[in-house]
Amino acid sequence: MLHPIVSAGEFTDLDRFIFESWGYFVIPNVLSKEEIQQCLDASIRIHEAAGTLGFGQVGRGYETEPAIERLMDHPAVLPKIRGLLGDRFIVQSGWNTKQPARGGMGGWHQDGSGAYDFKKLGYPIPLIQLRASFLLTDQEEPGMGNMEFIPGSHRSSAPLPDSVRAAKSGTPISHVLCATAGSVLVFHNAIWHRTYEHNRDYDRYTMHYIYSPPWVKPSDRFHNDVDFMQRTTPLRRALMGDFTRPDAPFGANYAPPPFEGN
Ligand SMILES: O=C(O)CCC(=O)C(=O)O
């Protein structure tokens, strides 16, 4: 099957071309078996603490779980985020998603804000929420809680027909992404996507980090947790939006996060 696979680390011209034309790419083998296990254990704790019943997304897991925190600025992924957003961006949110054993299909959607539809910003819909999804369980074949995408749909000015959305059926051009645990999907907010069905008898977990321009409001928190901010690294603090601005409305810019040496 055709897959938009890229290598970890450096953001290349080909990575950019793939992202621009497909709306997403996959970085295989980012996490070791040990790291996957640590993140899985952490995900289970996060959802147990939140009391998730069925499908659920829990934010702020990075504040309490070091294995999840380490994914925020992972060296295999961060160069891709910098390549696509530049050097000034924030972690808008970090959502840990659980799809329960034998969970059904999700609904087709584009990411964005219910409060202000990103379509109103212009065409093509701009890159406002860049997502890096760390797969914590294997999704090597369809039916394992995969992500399903419609390649190139982030550039479609036509909406996905209601008949497709209501019926929860497939489209002839959708792509059920298959990848092993430890792979990372990077995708554009405007790409049409959904959670594919999960036919196995264990829960599926994915850790999603969303990166946004610095003037976008965080969506998983109203305030940064003080203990976490004191404990974490200077780079992560900056990515959480803790930076000094010489002026309020960003007109004169601000010092970029300390990407080197962290
Ligand atoms: O199934 C998932 O983990 C992702 C759900 C999704 O599509 C989303 O959060 O926008």
Tab-separated table of C-alpha atoms and ligand atoms in Angstrom:
chain	number	residue	atom	x	y	z
A	1	MET	CA	0.000	0.000	0.000
A	2	LEU	CA	1.133	3.539	-0.747
A	3	HIS	CA	2.407	5.315	2.385
A	4	PRO	CA	3.893	8.796	2.853
A	5	ILE	CA	6.885	7.626	4.892
A	6	VAL	CA	9.680	9.980	5.920
A	7	SER	CA	12.835	9.537	8.012
A	8	ALA	CA	13.208	10.733	11.587
A	9	GLY	CA	14.930	14.039	12.298
A	10	GLU	CA	15.907	16.579	9.662
A	11	PHE	CA	13.005	18.148	7.731
A	12	THR	CA	13.815	17.727	4.035
A	13	ASP	CA	12.461	19.275	0.841
A	14	LEU	CA	10.817	15.945	0.095
A	15	ASP	CA	9.155	15.919	3.538
A	16	ARG	CA	7.717	19.349	2.727
A	17	PHE	CA	6.474	18.213	-0.667
A	18	ILE	CA	4.819	15.130	0.838
A	19	PHE	CA	3.176	17.176	3.600
A	20	GLU	CA	1.952	19.831	1.178
A	21	SER	CA	0.497	17.321	-1.269
A	22	TRP	CA	-0.850	14.615	1.097
A	23	GLY	CA	-1.494	16.681	4.247
A	24	TYR	CA	0.330	14.170	6.467
A	25	PHE	CA	3.317	11.879	6.760
A	26	VAL	CA	4.516	8.984	8.898
A	27	ILE	CA	7.813	8.630	10.762
A	28	PRO	CA	8.317	4.917	11.566
A	29	ASN	CA	10.223	3.495	14.556
A	30	VAL	CA	10.507	6.672	16.620
A	31	LEU	CA	10.074	4.972	20.011
A	32	SER	CA	11.906	1.928	21.370
A	33	LYS	CA	9.938	-1.019	22.807
A	34	GLU	CA	10.819	0.167	26.305
A	35	GLU	CA	9.623	3.729	25.600
A	36	ILE	CA	6.380	2.414	24.098
A	37	GLN	CA	5.744	0.335	27.214
A	38	GLN	CA	6.466	3.285	29.521
A	39	CYS	CA	4.072	5.498	27.519
A	40	LEU	CA	1.401	2.779	27.477
A	41	ASP	CA	1.605	2.301	31.244
A	42	ALA	CA	1.398	6.086	31.643
A	43	SER	CA	-1.624	6.269	29.316
A	44	ILE	CA	-3.471	3.649	31.335
A	45	ARG	CA	-2.792	5.615	34.538
A	46	ILE	CA	-3.947	8.858	32.889
A	47	HIS	CA	-7.260	7.352	31.776
A	48	GLU	CA	-7.823	5.508	35.054
A	49	ALA	CA	-7.336	8.777	36.954
A	50	ALA	CA	-9.733	10.553	34.592
A	51	GLY	CA	-12.293	7.750	34.825
A	52	THR	CA	-12.542	7.399	31.044
A	53	LEU	CA	-15.447	5.239	29.994
A	54	GLY	CA	-15.409	4.211	26.344
A	55	PHE	CA	-13.586	6.494	23.894
A	56	GLY	CA	-11.863	9.420	25.617
A	57	GLN	CA	-9.240	12.130	25.246
A	58	VAL	CA	-7.420	13.397	28.339
A	59	GLY	CA	-5.181	16.471	28.285
A	60	ARG	CA	-2.191	17.525	30.420
A	61	GLY	CA	-0.777	14.018	30.926
A	62	TYR	CA	2.697	15.520	30.358
A	63	GLU	CA	2.393	17.261	33.744
A	64	THR	CA	2.413	14.022	35.710
A	65	GLU	CA	3.947	11.396	33.416
A	66	PRO	CA	7.631	11.852	32.459
A	67	ALA	CA	7.441	9.281	29.626
A	68	ILE	CA	4.652	11.335	28.016
A	69	GLU	CA	6.436	14.639	28.742
A	70	ARG	CA	9.515	13.427	26.823
A	71	LEU	CA	7.476	13.145	23.611
A	72	MET	CA	6.768	16.903	23.604
A	73	ASP	CA	10.136	17.811	22.048
A	74	HIS	CA	11.208	14.438	20.674
A	75	PRO	CA	14.295	14.874	18.444
A	76	ALA	CA	12.838	12.629	15.726
A	77	VAL	CA	9.788	14.877	15.434
A	78	LEU	CA	10.678	18.410	16.549
A	79	PRO	CA	12.691	19.233	13.370
A	80	LYS	CA	9.562	18.457	11.327
A	81	ILE	CA	7.489	20.813	13.488
A	82	ARG	CA	10.120	23.555	13.169
A	83	GLY	CA	10.323	22.959	9.426
A	84	LEU	CA	6.583	23.440	9.058
A	85	LEU	CA	5.880	26.156	11.671
A	86	GLY	CA	9.201	27.970	11.993
A	87	ASP	CA	10.875	28.578	15.348
A	88	ARG	CA	8.080	30.309	17.214
A	89	PHE	CA	5.214	28.045	18.184
A	90	ILE	CA	3.623	26.574	21.301
A	91	VAL	CA	2.242	23.258	22.446
A	92	GLN	CA	-1.422	24.122	22.159
A	93	SER	CA	-2.425	20.833	23.739
A	94	GLY	CA	-1.424	17.281	24.468
A	95	TRP	CA	-4.278	14.763	24.283
A	96	ASN	CA	-3.973	11.159	25.279
A	97	THR	CA	-6.621	9.210	23.393
A	98	LYS	CA	-8.062	5.882	24.377
A	99	GLN	CA	-10.116	3.841	21.960
A	100	PRO	CA	-11.586	0.940	23.887
A	101	ALA	CA	-11.329	-2.670	22.818
A	102	ARG	CA	-13.770	-3.324	19.976
A	103	GLY	CA	-14.437	0.416	19.624
A	104	GLY	CA	-16.340	1.522	16.537
A	105	MET	CA	-15.616	4.039	13.773
A	106	GLY	CA	-15.201	7.704	14.691
A	107	GLY	CA	-16.798	10.486	12.673
A	108	TRP	CA	-15.106	12.214	9.730
A	109	HIS	CA	-13.876	15.702	10.652
A	110	GLN	CA	-11.259	18.370	10.190
A	111	ASP	CA	-9.510	19.664	13.311
A	112	GLY	CA	-10.153	23.209	14.453
A	113	SER	CA	-12.198	25.237	16.846
A	114	GLY	CA	-15.933	24.973	17.359
A	115	ALA	CA	-15.799	28.596	18.503
A	116	TYR	CA	-14.384	29.874	15.204
A	117	ASP	CA	-14.338	27.699	12.105
A	118	PHE	CA	-10.865	27.720	10.550
A	119	LYS	CA	-12.558	27.819	7.120
A	120	LYS	CA	-13.443	31.442	7.847
A	121	LEU	CA	-9.725	32.272	7.829
A	122	GLY	CA	-9.394	31.728	4.089
A	123	TYR	CA	-8.530	29.208	1.428
A	124	PRO	CA	-6.592	26.979	1.652
A	125	ILE	CA	-7.316	26.518	5.369
A	126	PRO	CA	-4.104	27.608	7.104
A	127	LEU	CA	-1.927	25.421	9.275
A	128	ILE	CA	-3.024	26.367	12.812
A	129	GLN	CA	-2.903	23.043	14.609
A	130	LEU	CA	-0.070	20.758	13.544
A	131	ARG	CA	-0.492	17.358	15.132
A	132	ALA	CA	2.119	14.746	15.981
A	133	SER	CA	0.431	11.487	16.973
A	134	PHE	CA	2.562	8.894	18.752
A	135	LEU	CA	1.048	5.451	18.188
A	136	LEU	CA	1.368	3.426	21.391
A	137	THR	CA	-0.230	0.224	20.114
A	138	ASP	CA	0.368	-1.577	16.810
A	139	GLN	CA	-1.843	-0.512	13.920
A	140	GLU	CA	-0.241	-2.653	11.245
A	141	GLU	CA	-3.450	-3.570	9.472
A	142	PRO	CA	-6.924	-2.034	9.172
A	143	GLY	CA	-9.206	-2.652	12.158
A	144	MET	CA	-6.655	-1.775	14.851
A	145	GLY	CA	-7.947	1.703	15.706
A	146	ASN	CA	-5.934	3.238	12.874
A	147	MET	CA	-6.242	6.809	11.702
A	148	GLU	CA	-8.026	7.061	8.350
A	149	PHE	CA	-7.255	10.031	6.103
A	150	ILE	CA	-8.402	11.413	2.768
A	151	PRO	CA	-5.064	12.328	1.201
A	152	GLY	CA	-4.883	15.885	-0.136
A	153	SER	CA	-8.257	16.829	1.367
A	154	HIS	CA	-6.716	19.711	3.359
A	155	ARG	CA	-6.731	21.560	0.022
A	156	SER	CA	-10.331	20.750	-0.934
A	157	SER	CA	-12.659	23.747	-1.078
A	158	ALA	CA	-15.577	21.286	-1.412
A	159	PRO	CA	-16.914	19.822	1.839
A	160	LEU	CA	-16.964	16.086	2.410
A	161	PRO	CA	-20.487	15.078	1.251
A	162	ASP	CA	-23.037	14.587	4.035
A	163	SER	CA	-23.873	11.193	2.573
A	164	VAL	CA	-20.338	9.989	3.382
A	165	ARG	CA	-20.298	11.608	6.806
A	166	ALA	CA	-23.741	10.398	7.890
A	167	ALA	CA	-23.356	6.850	6.631
A	168	LYS	CA	-19.987	6.400	8.334
A	169	SER	CA	-19.096	4.484	5.190
A	170	GLY	CA	-15.765	4.644	3.415
A	171	THR	CA	-14.809	6.669	0.386
A	172	PRO	CA	-12.995	5.255	-2.620
A	173	ILE	CA	-10.094	7.580	-1.842
A	174	SER	CA	-9.609	7.135	1.896
A	175	HIS	CA	-6.420	5.726	3.329
A	176	VAL	CA	-6.398	3.581	6.469
A	177	LEU	CA	-2.958	4.293	7.792
A	178	CYS	CA	-1.051	1.203	8.884
A	179	ALA	CA	1.999	1.540	11.114
A	180	THR	CA	3.619	-0.161	14.070
A	181	ALA	CA	3.566	1.089	17.673
A	182	GLY	CA	6.239	3.734	18.149
A	183	SER	CA	5.537	5.380	14.777
A	184	VAL	CA	4.486	9.035	14.613
A	185	LEU	CA	1.910	10.584	12.255
A	186	VAL	CA	2.283	14.292	11.550
A	187	PHE	CA	-0.808	15.935	10.074
A	188	HIS	CA	-2.482	19.209	9.051
A	189	ASN	CA	-5.603	20.436	10.899
A	190	ALA	CA	-7.548	20.661	7.628
A	191	ILE	CA	-7.067	17.066	6.486
A	192	TRP	CA	-10.304	15.083	6.675
A	193	HIS	CA	-9.753	12.167	9.049
A	194	ARG	CA	-11.437	9.809	11.478
A	195	THR	CA	-10.643	7.047	13.941
A	196	TYR	CA	-10.999	3.682	12.212
A	197	GLU	CA	-12.703	0.773	13.970
A	198	HIS	CA	-10.781	-1.296	16.486
A	199	ASN	CA	-11.599	-5.010	16.349
A	200	ARG	CA	-9.092	-6.243	18.896
A	201	ASP	CA	-9.730	-7.103	22.527
A	202	TYR	CA	-7.373	-4.573	24.112
A	203	ASP	CA	-7.606	-0.783	24.462
A	204	ARG	CA	-5.770	1.373	21.902
A	205	TYR	CA	-3.815	4.434	23.060
A	206	THR	CA	-2.322	7.308	21.062
A	207	MET	CA	-0.580	10.416	22.408
A	208	HIS	CA	-1.316	13.499	20.316
A	209	TYR	CA	0.731	16.694	20.623
A	210	ILE	CA	-0.721	19.757	18.867
A	211	TYR	CA	1.616	22.629	17.933
A	212	SER	CA	0.287	26.086	17.050
A	213	PRO	CA	1.423	29.651	16.363
A	214	PRO	CA	2.236	31.462	19.642
A	215	TRP	CA	-0.894	33.640	19.544
A	216	VAL	CA	-3.268	30.657	19.621
A	217	LYS	CA	-4.804	29.879	23.037
A	218	PRO	CA	-3.927	26.545	24.630
A	219	SER	CA	-6.872	24.166	24.468
A	220	ASP	CA	-6.058	21.586	27.142
A	221	ARG	CA	-5.426	24.103	29.965
A	222	PHE	CA	-6.342	27.569	31.238
A	223	HIS	CA	-3.037	27.904	33.096
A	224	ASN	CA	0.261	26.066	33.105
A	225	ASP	CA	0.795	23.924	36.187
A	226	VAL	CA	3.293	25.718	38.441
A	227	ASP	CA	5.082	22.567	39.687
A	228	PHE	CA	5.434	21.203	36.173
A	229	MET	CA	6.812	24.504	34.884
A	230	GLN	CA	9.405	24.642	37.664
A	231	ARG	CA	10.479	21.061	37.109
A	232	THR	CA	10.593	20.824	33.308
A	233	THR	CA	13.346	21.950	30.915
A	234	PRO	CA	13.800	25.500	29.562
A	235	LEU	CA	12.809	24.325	26.073
A	236	ARG	CA	9.609	22.670	27.265
A	237	ARG	CA	8.775	25.723	29.379
A	238	ALA	CA	9.096	27.884	26.273
A	239	LEU	CA	6.990	25.437	24.256
A	240	MET	CA	4.312	25.721	26.945
A	241	GLY	CA	4.182	29.433	26.102
A	242	ASP	CA	6.347	30.740	28.934
A	243	PHE	CA	8.422	33.379	27.192
A	244	THR	CA	8.972	37.078	27.639
A	245	ARG	CA	7.490	39.350	25.048
A	246	PRO	CA	8.998	42.774	24.529
A	247	ASP	CA	5.529	44.059	23.671
A	248	ALA	CA	2.045	42.744	24.189
A	249	PRO	CA	0.769	42.125	20.668
A	250	PHE	CA	3.815	40.258	19.277
A	251	GLY	CA	4.725	43.173	16.985
A	252	ALA	CA	8.392	43.134	17.934
A	253	ASN	CA	8.791	39.385	18.137
A	254	TYR	CA	10.309	37.417	21.046
A	255	ALA	CA	13.374	35.262	21.664
A	256	PRO	CA	12.838	31.791	20.176
A	257	PRO	CA	12.781	28.726	22.455
A	258	PRO	CA	16.268	27.446	23.351
A	259	PHE	CA	16.224	24.611	20.807
A	260	GLU	CA	19.948	23.914	21.055
A	261	GLY	CA	21.414	22.338	24.169
A	262	ASN	CA	18.214	21.012	25.755
B	1	LIG	O1	-8.452	8.358	17.438
B	1	LIG	C1	-7.655	9.227	17.759
B	1	LIG	O2	-6.728	9.002	18.521
B	1	LIG	C2	-7.755	10.636	17.172
B	1	LIG	C3	-9.085	11.234	17.251
B	1	LIG	C4	-9.204	12.424	16.338
B	1	LIG	O3	-9.468	12.284	15.179
B	1	LIG	C5	-8.959	13.763	16.841
B	1	LIG	O4	-8.584	13.936	18.012
B	1	LIG	O5	-9.100	14.740	16.061
